[in-house]
mmCIF file of C-alpha atoms in Angstrom:
data_model
loop_
_atom_site.group_PDB
_atom_site.id
_atom_site.type_symbol
_atom_site.label_atom_id
_atom_site.label_comp_id
_atom_site.label_asym_id
_atom_site.label_seq_id
_atom_site.Cartn_x
_atom_site.Cartn_y
_atom_site.Cartn_z
ATOM 1 C CA MET G 1 -17.791 31.316 -16.059
ATOM 2 C CA GLN G 2 -18.123 33.509 -19.130
ATOM 3 C CA THR G 3 -20.718 36.220 -19.319
ATOM 4 C CA PHE G 4 -21.641 39.154 -21.447
ATOM 5 C CA ILE G 5 -23.403 42.162 -19.915
ATOM 6 C CA LYS G 6 -24.985 44.972 -21.850
ATOM 7 C CA ILE G 7 -24.972 48.139 -19.800
ATOM 8 C CA SER G 8 -27.851 50.045 -21.392
ATOM 9 C CA PHE G 9 -28.418 53.782 -21.488
ATOM 10 C CA VAL G 10 -29.717 56.453 -23.859
ATOM 11 C CA LEU G 11 -27.303 58.966 -25.391
ATOM 12 C CA LEU G 12 -28.726 62.303 -26.505
ATOM 13 C CA ILE G 13 -27.165 64.850 -28.758
ATOM 14 C CA ILE G 14 -27.843 67.508 -26.156
ATOM 15 C CA LEU G 15 -24.950 67.634 -23.678
ATOM 16 C CA ASN G 16 -25.635 67.021 -19.998
ATOM 17 C CA ASN G 17 -28.957 65.259 -20.501
ATOM 18 C CA SER G 18 -29.357 62.525 -17.949
ATOM 19 C CA VAL G 19 -28.637 58.845 -18.749
ATOM 20 C CA ASN G 20 -30.926 56.024 -17.582
ATOM 21 C CA LEU G 21 -28.985 53.123 -16.078
ATOM 22 C CA LEU G 22 -30.541 49.714 -16.176
ATOM 23 C CA ALA G 23 -28.972 48.258 -13.065
ATOM 24 C CA GLN G 24 -27.448 44.852 -13.544
ATOM 25 C CA LEU G 25 -25.307 42.610 -11.265
ATOM 26 C CA ASP G 26 -23.166 39.743 -12.431
ATOM 27 C CA THR G 27 -21.260 37.138 -10.391
ATOM 28 C CA VAL G 28 -17.960 35.746 -11.565
ATOM 29 C CA CYS G 29 -15.385 33.455 -10.021
ATOM 30 C CA ILE G 30 -11.766 34.267 -9.352
ATOM 31 C CA GLY G 31 -9.820 32.964 -12.317
ATOM 32 C CA ASP G 32 -12.686 33.350 -14.808
ATOM 33 C CA ARG G 33 -11.508 34.576 -18.215
ATOM 34 C CA GLY G 34 -13.105 36.182 -21.191
ATOM 35 C CA ASN G 35 -16.056 37.906 -19.505
ATOM 36 C CA GLY G 36 -17.438 40.497 -21.856
ATOM 37 C CA TYR G 37 -19.232 43.782 -20.915
ATOM 38 C CA GLY G 38 -20.794 46.111 -23.410
ATOM 39 C CA VAL G 39 -23.300 49.011 -23.903
ATOM 40 C CA ASN G 40 -26.533 49.545 -25.756
ATOM 41 C CA THR G 41 -27.171 52.974 -27.238
ATOM 42 C CA THR G 42 -30.054 54.606 -29.099
ATOM 43 C CA SER G 43 -27.907 57.268 -30.633
ATOM 44 C CA SER G 44 -28.075 57.534 -34.418
ATOM 45 C CA HIS G 45 -24.501 58.784 -34.455
ATOM 46 C CA THR G 46 -21.273 56.837 -34.216
ATOM 47 C CA THR G 47 -20.320 56.377 -30.567
ATOM 48 C CA PHE G 48 -17.207 55.744 -28.543
ATOM 49 C CA ALA G 49 -17.143 54.037 -25.146
ATOM 50 C CA GLN G 50 -14.552 54.915 -22.536
ATOM 51 C CA TRP G 51 -14.206 52.263 -19.848
ATOM 52 C CA VAL G 52 -12.688 52.284 -16.401
ATOM 53 C CA VAL G 53 -12.428 48.800 -14.801
ATOM 54 C CA GLU G 54 -11.553 48.589 -11.129
ATOM 55 C CA GLY G 55 -8.473 46.462 -10.633
ATOM 56 C CA GLU G 56 -6.906 47.191 -14.016
ATOM 57 C CA SER G 57 -4.401 49.664 -12.610
ATOM 58 C CA THR G 58 -3.351 47.183 -9.875
ATOM 59 C CA ASN G 59 -3.061 44.207 -12.245
ATOM 60 C CA GLU G 60 -5.827 42.353 -10.381
ATOM 61 C CA VAL G 61 -7.596 41.975 -13.722
ATOM 62 C CA ASN G 62 -6.540 41.754 -17.381
ATOM 63 C CA VAL G 63 -8.564 43.970 -19.700
ATOM 64 C CA ARG G 64 -8.912 43.996 -23.479
ATOM 65 C CA TYR G 65 -11.020 46.440 -25.499
ATOM 66 C CA ILE G 66 -12.904 45.481 -28.625
ATOM 67 C CA GLY G 67 -14.982 48.366 -29.917
ATOM 68 C CA ASP G 68 -17.568 49.331 -27.294
ATOM 69 C CA THR G 69 -16.981 46.086 -25.454
ATOM 70 C CA VAL G 70 -14.425 45.375 -22.629
ATOM 71 C CA ILE G 71 -13.186 41.817 -22.052
ATOM 72 C CA VAL G 72 -12.087 41.097 -18.454
ATOM 73 C CA ASP G 73 -10.012 38.228 -17.106
ATOM 74 C CA TRP G 74 -10.579 37.976 -13.296
ATOM 75 C CA VAL G 75 -7.254 36.239 -12.815
ATOM 76 C CA ARG G 76 -5.865 37.849 -9.657
ATOM 77 C CA ALA G 77 -8.999 39.511 -8.237
ATOM 78 C CA SER G 78 -9.937 39.264 -4.547
ATOM 79 C CA PRO G 79 -13.414 38.368 -3.342
ATOM 80 C CA GLY G 80 -15.756 41.345 -3.385
ATOM 81 C CA PHE G 81 -17.433 43.933 -5.635
ATOM 82 C CA TYR G 82 -15.667 45.518 -8.527
ATOM 83 C CA THR G 83 -17.052 48.463 -10.451
ATOM 84 C CA LEU G 84 -17.089 48.933 -14.185
ATOM 85 C CA ALA G 85 -17.632 52.551 -15.311
ATOM 86 C CA VAL G 86 -18.343 53.559 -18.929
ATOM 87 C CA THR G 87 -18.788 56.917 -20.532
ATOM 88 C CA GLU G 88 -20.234 57.200 -24.029
ATOM 89 C CA PHE G 89 -19.280 59.867 -26.578
ATOM 90 C CA ASN G 90 -20.919 60.770 -29.902
ATOM 91 C CA PHE G 91 -18.914 61.410 -33.045
ATOM 92 C CA VAL G 92 -20.212 64.407 -34.992
ATOM 93 C CA ASN G 93 -18.369 65.380 -38.141
ATOM 94 C CA ASP G 94 -15.634 62.864 -37.300
ATOM 95 C CA SER G 95 -14.891 64.403 -33.900
ATOM 96 C CA LEU G 96 -16.058 63.721 -30.365
ATOM 97 C CA SER G 97 -19.094 65.751 -29.550
ATOM 98 C CA CYS G 98 -21.634 64.942 -26.913
ATOM 99 C CA GLN G 99 -20.604 63.139 -23.756
ATOM 100 C CA GLY G 100 -23.164 61.074 -21.941
ATOM 101 C CA ASN G 101 -23.359 60.489 -18.228
ATOM 102 C CA THR G 102 -20.941 57.968 -16.792
ATOM 103 C CA VAL G 103 -22.697 54.703 -16.044
ATOM 104 C CA ILE G 104 -21.443 52.482 -13.257
ATOM 105 C CA ASP G 105 -22.228 48.805 -12.773
ATOM 106 C CA SER G 106 -20.857 46.253 -10.297
ATOM 107 C CA VAL G 107 -19.582 42.772 -10.639
ATOM 108 C CA PHE G 108 -19.433 40.467 -7.635
ATOM 109 C CA VAL G 109 -16.206 38.421 -7.679
ATOM 110 C CA TRP G 110 -16.272 35.266 -5.599
ATOM 111 C CA GLY G 111 -13.572 32.890 -4.541
ATOM 112 C CA VAL G 112 -12.055 31.192 -1.517
ATOM 113 C CA ASP G 113 -8.708 29.733 -0.655
ATOM 114 C CA SER G 114 -7.264 27.398 -3.216
ATOM 115 C CA LEU G 115 -8.342 23.782 -3.186
ATOM 116 C CA ASP G 116 -5.688 21.460 -1.840
ATOM 117 C CA ILE G 117 -6.014 17.652 -1.610
ATOM 118 C CA GLY G 118 -2.434 17.207 -0.397
ATOM 119 C CA PRO G 119 1.010 16.535 -1.939
ATOM 120 C CA ASP G 120 2.236 13.740 -4.162
ATOM 121 C CA SER G 121 2.487 10.611 -2.057
ATOM 122 C CA GLU G 122 4.018 7.148 -1.922
ATOM 123 C CA ILE G 123 2.545 3.961 -0.373
ATOM 124 C CA CYS G 124 3.264 0.223 -0.442
ATOM 125 C CA TYR G 125 1.146 -2.292 -2.347
ATOM 126 C CA GLY G 126 -1.810 -3.272 -0.207
ATOM 127 C CA GLU G 127 -2.028 0.080 1.572
ATOM 128 C CA THR G 128 -4.391 2.967 0.848
ATOM 129 C CA MET G 129 -3.874 6.701 0.772
ATOM 130 C CA ASN G 130 -6.589 9.022 2.030
ATOM 131 C CA TYR G 131 -7.232 12.189 0.074
ATOM 132 C CA ALA G 132 -9.510 14.937 1.487
ATOM 133 C CA SER G 133 -10.642 18.360 0.332
ATOM 134 C CA ASN G 134 -9.469 21.248 2.480
ATOM 135 C CA MET G 135 -12.669 23.046 1.379
ATOM 136 C CA THR G 136 -15.944 21.863 2.868
ATOM 137 C CA ALA G 137 -18.343 24.394 1.291
ATOM 138 C CA PHE G 138 -18.699 22.590 -2.038
ATOM 139 C CA SER G 139 -22.141 21.742 -3.298
ATOM 140 C CA ASN G 140 -20.570 19.091 -5.518
ATOM 141 C CA TYR G 141 -17.394 16.951 -5.454
ATOM 142 C CA SER G 142 -16.076 15.064 -8.413
ATOM 143 C CA TRP G 143 -13.034 12.846 -7.904
ATOM 144 C CA SER G 144 -10.914 11.102 -10.476
ATOM 145 C CA ASN G 145 -12.282 7.714 -9.437
ATOM 146 C CA GLY G 146 -15.897 8.825 -9.807
ATOM 147 C CA ALA G 147 -16.593 9.352 -6.128
ATOM 148 C CA ASN G 148 -18.622 12.394 -4.990
ATOM 149 C CA SER G 149 -17.697 12.488 -1.314
ATOM 150 C CA SER G 150 -15.394 14.980 0.382
ATOM 151 C CA THR G 151 -12.750 12.300 1.006
ATOM 152 C CA ILE G 152 -11.585 9.109 -0.739
ATOM 153 C CA ASP G 153 -9.136 6.247 -0.163
ATOM 154 C CA VAL G 154 -6.928 5.319 -3.157
ATOM 155 C CA SER G 155 -4.723 2.261 -3.633
ATOM 156 C CA VAL G 156 -3.938 2.440 -7.353
ATOM 157 C CA GLN G 157 -0.956 4.327 -8.763
ATOM 158 C CA GLY G 158 -1.685 7.392 -10.919
ATOM 159 C CA ASP G 159 -3.074 10.924 -10.909
ATOM 160 C CA VAL G 160 -5.650 11.738 -8.277
ATOM 161 C CA TRP G 161 -7.714 14.855 -8.781
ATOM 162 C CA LEU G 162 -10.742 16.628 -7.406
ATOM 163 C CA GLU G 163 -13.056 19.166 -8.935
ATOM 164 C CA GLY G 164 -15.379 20.974 -6.563
ATOM 165 C CA ARG G 165 -18.231 23.358 -7.395
ATOM 166 C CA ASP G 166 -19.512 25.876 -4.804
ATOM 167 C CA ILE G 167 -22.890 27.525 -4.443
ATOM 168 C CA TYR G 168 -21.974 30.244 -6.941
ATOM 169 C CA GLY G 169 -20.966 27.699 -9.570
ATOM 170 C CA CYS G 170 -17.271 28.387 -9.163
ATOM 171 C CA VAL G 171 -15.144 25.349 -9.979
ATOM 172 C CA TYR G 172 -11.925 24.507 -8.168
ATOM 173 C CA ARG G 173 -9.470 21.755 -9.047
ATOM 174 C CA ASP G 174 -6.357 20.215 -7.540
ATOM 175 C CA SER G 175 -4.423 17.075 -8.266
ATOM 176 C CA ALA G 176 -1.705 14.897 -6.752
ATOM 177 C CA TYR G 177 0.215 11.853 -7.960
ATOM 178 C CA LEU G 178 0.216 8.594 -6.004
ATOM 179 C CA VAL G 179 3.086 6.123 -6.376
ATOM 180 C CA VAL G 180 2.420 2.541 -5.258
ATOM 181 C CA HIS G 181 5.614 0.605 -4.581
ATOM 182 C CA SER G 182 5.721 -3.148 -5.064
ATOM 183 C CA LEU G 183 6.522 -5.253 -1.956
ATOM 184 C CA PRO G 184 9.985 -6.817 -1.744
ATOM 185 C CA PHE G 185 9.835 -10.218 -3.507
ATOM 186 C CA ILE G 186 11.171 -13.068 -1.327
ATOM 187 C CA ASP G 187 11.150 -16.731 -2.124
ATOM 188 C CA LEU G 188 12.806 -19.135 0.323
ATOM 189 C CA GLY G 189 12.126 -22.123 -1.845
ATOM 190 C CA GLU G 190 10.250 -25.337 -1.224
ATOM 191 C CA ASP G 191 9.811 -27.012 2.094
ATOM 192 C CA MET G 192 12.596 -29.560 2.598
ATOM 193 C CA SER G 193 14.665 -31.550 5.014
ATOM 194 C CA VAL G 194 18.195 -30.525 5.887
ATOM 195 C CA CYS G 195 20.660 -33.419 5.848
ATOM 196 C CA ASP G 196 24.463 -33.196 5.967
ATOM 197 C CA GLU G 197 24.469 -29.801 4.252
ATOM 198 C CA VAL G 198 23.524 -26.414 5.764
ATOM 199 C CA TRP G 199 20.455 -24.642 4.418
ATOM 200 C CA SER G 200 21.188 -21.007 3.464
ATOM 201 C CA GLY G 201 18.678 -18.299 2.807
ATOM 202 C CA ASP G 202 19.900 -15.150 1.009
ATOM 203 C CA VAL G 203 17.513 -12.153 0.735
ATOM 204 C CA SER G 204 20.192 -9.478 0.367
ATOM 205 C CA SER G 205 18.652 -8.214 -2.871
ATOM 206 C CA ALA G 206 15.176 -7.760 -1.387
ATOM 207 C CA GLY G 207 15.694 -5.006 1.185
ATOM 208 C CA VAL G 208 17.835 -2.946 3.564
ATOM 209 C CA SER G 209 16.871 -4.473 6.896
ATOM 210 C CA TYR G 210 15.938 -8.072 7.795
ATOM 211 C CA ASN G 211 14.555 -10.171 10.611
ATOM 212 C CA TRP G 212 14.710 -13.955 10.622
ATOM 213 C CA TYR G 213 12.439 -16.053 12.801
ATOM 214 C CA ALA G 214 12.233 -19.709 13.807
ATOM 215 C CA ASP G 215 8.707 -20.671 14.916
ATOM 216 C CA GLY G 216 8.169 -16.958 15.685
ATOM 217 C CA ASN G 217 11.440 -16.516 17.681
ATOM 218 C CA LEU G 218 13.905 -13.952 16.348
ATOM 219 C CA ILE G 219 17.123 -15.698 15.370
ATOM 220 C CA GLY G 220 18.971 -13.166 13.167
ATOM 221 C CA SER G 221 19.002 -9.781 11.475
ATOM 222 C CA TYR G 222 21.323 -10.316 8.516
ATOM 223 C CA PRO G 223 20.567 -10.762 4.823
ATOM 224 C CA ILE G 224 21.874 -14.287 4.902
ATOM 225 C CA GLN G 225 20.765 -16.915 7.408
ATOM 226 C CA GLU G 226 22.123 -20.444 7.674
ATOM 227 C CA ILE G 227 20.218 -23.338 9.319
ATOM 228 C CA SER G 228 21.834 -26.597 10.139
ATOM 229 C CA ASP G 229 20.342 -30.028 10.676
ATOM 230 C CA GLU G 230 21.598 -29.955 14.256
ATOM 231 C CA PHE G 231 19.875 -26.614 14.932
ATOM 232 C CA LEU G 232 16.547 -28.041 13.772
ATOM 233 C CA PHE G 233 16.978 -31.191 15.739
ATOM 234 C CA THR G 234 18.074 -29.628 19.011
ATOM 235 C CA THR G 235 15.561 -26.759 19.002
ATOM 236 C CA GLY G 236 12.581 -28.561 17.520
ATOM 237 C CA TYR G 237 11.921 -25.555 15.272
ATOM 238 C CA ASP G 238 10.870 -26.281 11.702
ATOM 239 C CA SER G 239 9.192 -23.050 10.472
ATOM 240 C CA ILE G 240 11.810 -20.524 9.220
ATOM 241 C CA SER G 241 10.542 -17.035 8.210
ATOM 242 C CA VAL G 242 12.069 -13.769 7.079
ATOM 243 C CA ILE G 243 10.679 -10.246 6.869
ATOM 244 C CA ALA G 244 12.606 -7.723 4.823
ATOM 245 C CA GLN G 245 12.066 -3.937 4.585
ATOM 246 C CA ASP G 246 13.179 -2.062 1.451
ATOM 247 C CA ILE G 247 14.241 1.547 0.924
ATOM 248 C CA TYR G 248 10.608 2.683 0.598
ATOM 249 C CA GLY G 249 9.607 1.207 3.888
ATOM 250 C CA CYS G 250 7.698 -1.646 2.297
ATOM 251 C CA TYR G 251 7.805 -5.100 3.840
ATOM 252 C CA GLY G 252 7.867 -8.538 2.216
ATOM 253 C CA GLY G 253 8.388 -11.963 3.622
ATOM 254 C CA ASP G 254 8.247 -15.703 3.129
ATOM 255 C CA THR G 255 8.275 -18.870 5.201
ATOM 256 C CA VAL G 256 9.828 -22.296 4.575
ATOM 257 C CA VAL G 257 9.419 -25.471 6.601
ATOM 258 C CA LEU G 258 12.689 -27.244 7.287
ATOM 259 C CA ALA G 259 13.045 -30.531 9.078
ATOM 260 C CA PRO G 260 16.063 -32.439 10.297
ATOM 261 C CA CYS G 261 17.188 -34.952 7.705
ATOM 262 C CA PHE G 262 14.503 -37.651 7.602
ATOM 263 C CA LEU G 263 16.876 -39.897 5.697
ATOM 264 C CA GLN G 264 18.979 -40.095 8.871
ATOM 265 C CA LEU G 265 18.215 -40.554 12.523
ATOM 266 C CA GLY G 266 21.192 -38.858 14.079
ATOM 267 C CA ALA G 267 22.718 -40.073 17.348
ATOM 268 C CA LEU G 268 20.730 -42.898 18.981
ATOM 269 C CA PRO G 269 20.668 -44.020 22.637
ATOM 270 C CA ASN G 270 22.592 -47.293 23.207
ATOM 271 C CA LEU G 271 21.149 -48.224 26.598
ATOM 272 C CA ILE G 272 17.794 -48.721 28.283
ATOM 273 C CA THR G 273 17.011 -49.699 31.889
ATOM 274 C CA PRO G 274 13.497 -51.145 31.851
ATOM 275 C CA ASN G 275 13.116 -51.426 35.632
ATOM 276 C CA GLY G 276 9.744 -49.670 35.973
ATOM 277 C CA ASP G 277 11.045 -46.408 37.428
ATOM 278 C CA ASP G 278 9.720 -44.397 34.382
ATOM 279 C CA HIS G 279 13.226 -43.290 33.597
ATOM 280 C CA ASN G 280 14.827 -44.688 30.404
ATOM 281 C CA ASP G 281 12.430 -47.645 30.500
ATOM 282 C CA VAL G 282 11.942 -47.589 26.682
ATOM 283 C CA TRP G 283 14.165 -46.924 23.706
ATOM 284 C CA ILE G 284 13.233 -43.515 22.402
ATOM 285 C CA ILE G 285 14.346 -42.650 18.908
ATOM 286 C CA ASN G 286 14.287 -38.876 19.223
ATOM 287 C CA ARG G 287 13.757 -37.887 15.567
ATOM 288 C CA VAL G 288 11.052 -40.435 15.055
ATOM 289 C CA ASN G 289 9.364 -39.257 18.247
ATOM 290 C CA ARG G 290 9.592 -35.551 17.353
ATOM 291 C CA PHE G 291 8.841 -35.796 13.603
ATOM 292 C CA PRO G 292 6.647 -38.898 13.199
ATOM 293 C CA HIS G 293 5.143 -37.722 9.904
ATOM 294 C CA TYR G 294 8.545 -38.300 8.210
ATOM 295 C CA TYR G 295 8.673 -41.933 9.417
ATOM 296 C CA ASN G 296 5.184 -43.339 8.841
ATOM 297 C CA ASP G 297 6.510 -46.582 7.418
ATOM 298 C CA LEU G 298 9.574 -47.056 9.617
ATOM 299 C CA TYR G 299 9.858 -50.240 11.694
ATOM 300 C CA VAL G 300 12.487 -51.739 13.956
ATOM 301 C CA GLU G 301 13.748 -55.292 14.490
ATOM 302 C CA ILE G 302 15.711 -56.439 17.557
ATOM 303 C CA PHE G 303 18.045 -59.500 17.497
ATOM 304 C CA ASN G 304 19.885 -61.279 20.297
ATOM 305 C CA ARG G 305 23.585 -62.062 20.206
ATOM 306 C CA TRP G 306 22.900 -65.272 18.286
ATOM 307 C CA GLY G 307 21.010 -63.469 15.551
ATOM 308 C CA LYS G 308 17.562 -64.561 16.602
ATOM 309 C CA LEU G 309 14.783 -62.008 16.046
ATOM 310 C CA VAL G 310 13.225 -61.312 19.421
ATOM 311 C CA TRP G 311 11.034 -58.291 18.680
ATOM 312 C CA ARG G 312 9.574 -56.268 15.781
ATOM 313 C CA SER G 313 7.788 -52.908 16.008
ATOM 314 C CA THR G 314 4.608 -51.755 14.225
ATOM 315 C CA LYS G 315 4.882 -49.233 11.345
ATOM 316 C CA GLY G 316 5.885 -45.832 12.556
ATOM 317 C CA TYR G 317 7.447 -47.231 15.776
ATOM 318 C CA THR G 318 4.496 -45.875 17.629
ATOM 319 C CA GLU G 319 5.200 -48.123 20.708
ATOM 320 C CA PRO G 320 8.929 -47.899 21.582
ATOM 321 C CA TRP G 321 10.781 -51.068 22.579
ATOM 322 C CA GLY G 322 10.846 -51.644 26.342
ATOM 323 C CA GLY G 323 13.198 -54.629 26.560
ATOM 324 C CA ILE G 324 10.597 -57.306 25.794
ATOM 325 C CA ASP G 325 10.220 -60.200 23.365
ATOM 326 C CA PHE G 326 7.390 -61.139 20.996
ATOM 327 C CA GLY G 327 5.457 -62.545 23.940
ATOM 328 C CA GLY G 328 5.821 -59.428 26.025
ATOM 329 C CA LYS G 329 8.249 -61.032 28.469
ATOM 330 C CA PRO G 330 11.380 -59.146 29.561
ATOM 331 C CA VAL G 331 14.491 -60.087 27.639
ATOM 332 C CA PRO G 332 17.674 -61.001 29.578
ATOM 333 C CA VAL G 333 20.209 -58.334 30.458
ATOM 334 C CA ASP G 334 22.508 -58.318 27.491
ATOM 335 C CA SER G 335 23.560 -56.454 24.332
ATOM 336 C CA TYR G 336 21.189 -56.590 21.409
ATOM 337 C CA PHE G 337 21.496 -55.875 17.693
ATOM 338 C CA TYR G 338 18.995 -53.625 15.987
ATOM 339 C CA VAL G 339 18.008 -52.831 12.447
ATOM 340 C CA ILE G 340 15.842 -49.757 11.730
ATOM 341 C CA TYR G 341 14.202 -49.776 8.280
ATOM 342 C CA LEU G 342 13.465 -46.156 7.404
ATOM 343 C CA LYS G 343 11.320 -46.956 4.382
ATOM 344 C CA ASN G 344 11.559 -43.406 3.151
ATOM 345 C CA GLY G 345 14.576 -43.654 0.846
ATOM 346 C CA GLY G 346 17.144 -43.757 3.620
ATOM 347 C CA LYS G 347 19.437 -46.726 4.199
ATOM 348 C CA PRO G 348 18.693 -49.059 7.129
ATOM 349 C CA VAL G 349 20.313 -48.031 10.345
ATOM 350 C CA THR G 350 22.056 -50.671 12.392
ATOM 351 C CA GLY G 351 23.759 -50.747 15.829
ATOM 352 C CA HIS G 352 23.813 -52.272 19.302
ATOM 353 C CA ILE G 353 21.696 -51.431 22.352
ATOM 354 C CA SER G 354 22.209 -52.819 25.869
ATOM 355 C CA VAL G 355 19.494 -53.806 28.326
ATOM 356 C CA ILE G 356 20.358 -53.288 32.024
ATOM 357 C CA ARG G 357 17.963 -53.792 34.890
#
């Protein structure tokens, strides 16, 4: 706030005549600069103004004199009233002559504790940082994002500042810088089946701590995780995930679906006992039973020892063979030859299975 006050009085040639003070009160804010204060005089002679500004001797204010005017910077003042005293002299024959009465006026200096919205901060992408004014007496708030509330949430990197104006028109400002860290980038690749090889996930460049999960179950805490076909088959897990934390405390993750090799069937049972005891009555092909969506077109043919086809399944092997022929009659106890047509790019699987009752 910049002001200019004229402290008015009448100077008379006759010494000791009284001076009429036109009382005047001005309000300034701590930190205001360039406030000018001057005098009006009716003397026909050249005059000289001698000023005494409270706070000048203690360096609470900076003072500059320009003719009869004093310029005050209220840079280190404390809240309260400060007096400005001025005494006017006449020049007669190039020398000081008459001295007028000392005129005193008051300036009200206003200010509260410094505005503080908090320190520079760091967050992770997707998070928000709350900034709030430590001063609640503002009549107006103006934030860097255009908000006019006493608190805001910010999620974009950059300078965050607040200007607040109080009831006296004093303006306060504070700023902070917000850093938004990117999340660790992790890409486990495309969903796939794991055949003779071992699938390996390496996220060592993405963070400083890691957790690997299979269908939500923790399986490792190292940057590199290997998954074998046998692991997938024996556990039945197929969703492999990792969550990595970087040096900034930010988390990133990814998930890949792995399945046992659908071009192979693994080890197959070689014996069934279809005697009606609900135990091993049908020939279960475990991988087909557990992952049917990889074998939608698969079908099975069963031959007797003379090479005669005795049974053929429907697509997908949805009804496992129970030791019967085309007519639904039980086949004799014997060893049978089978051919499994995968129909998914894999080679037909052949072998022998025995029927015992």
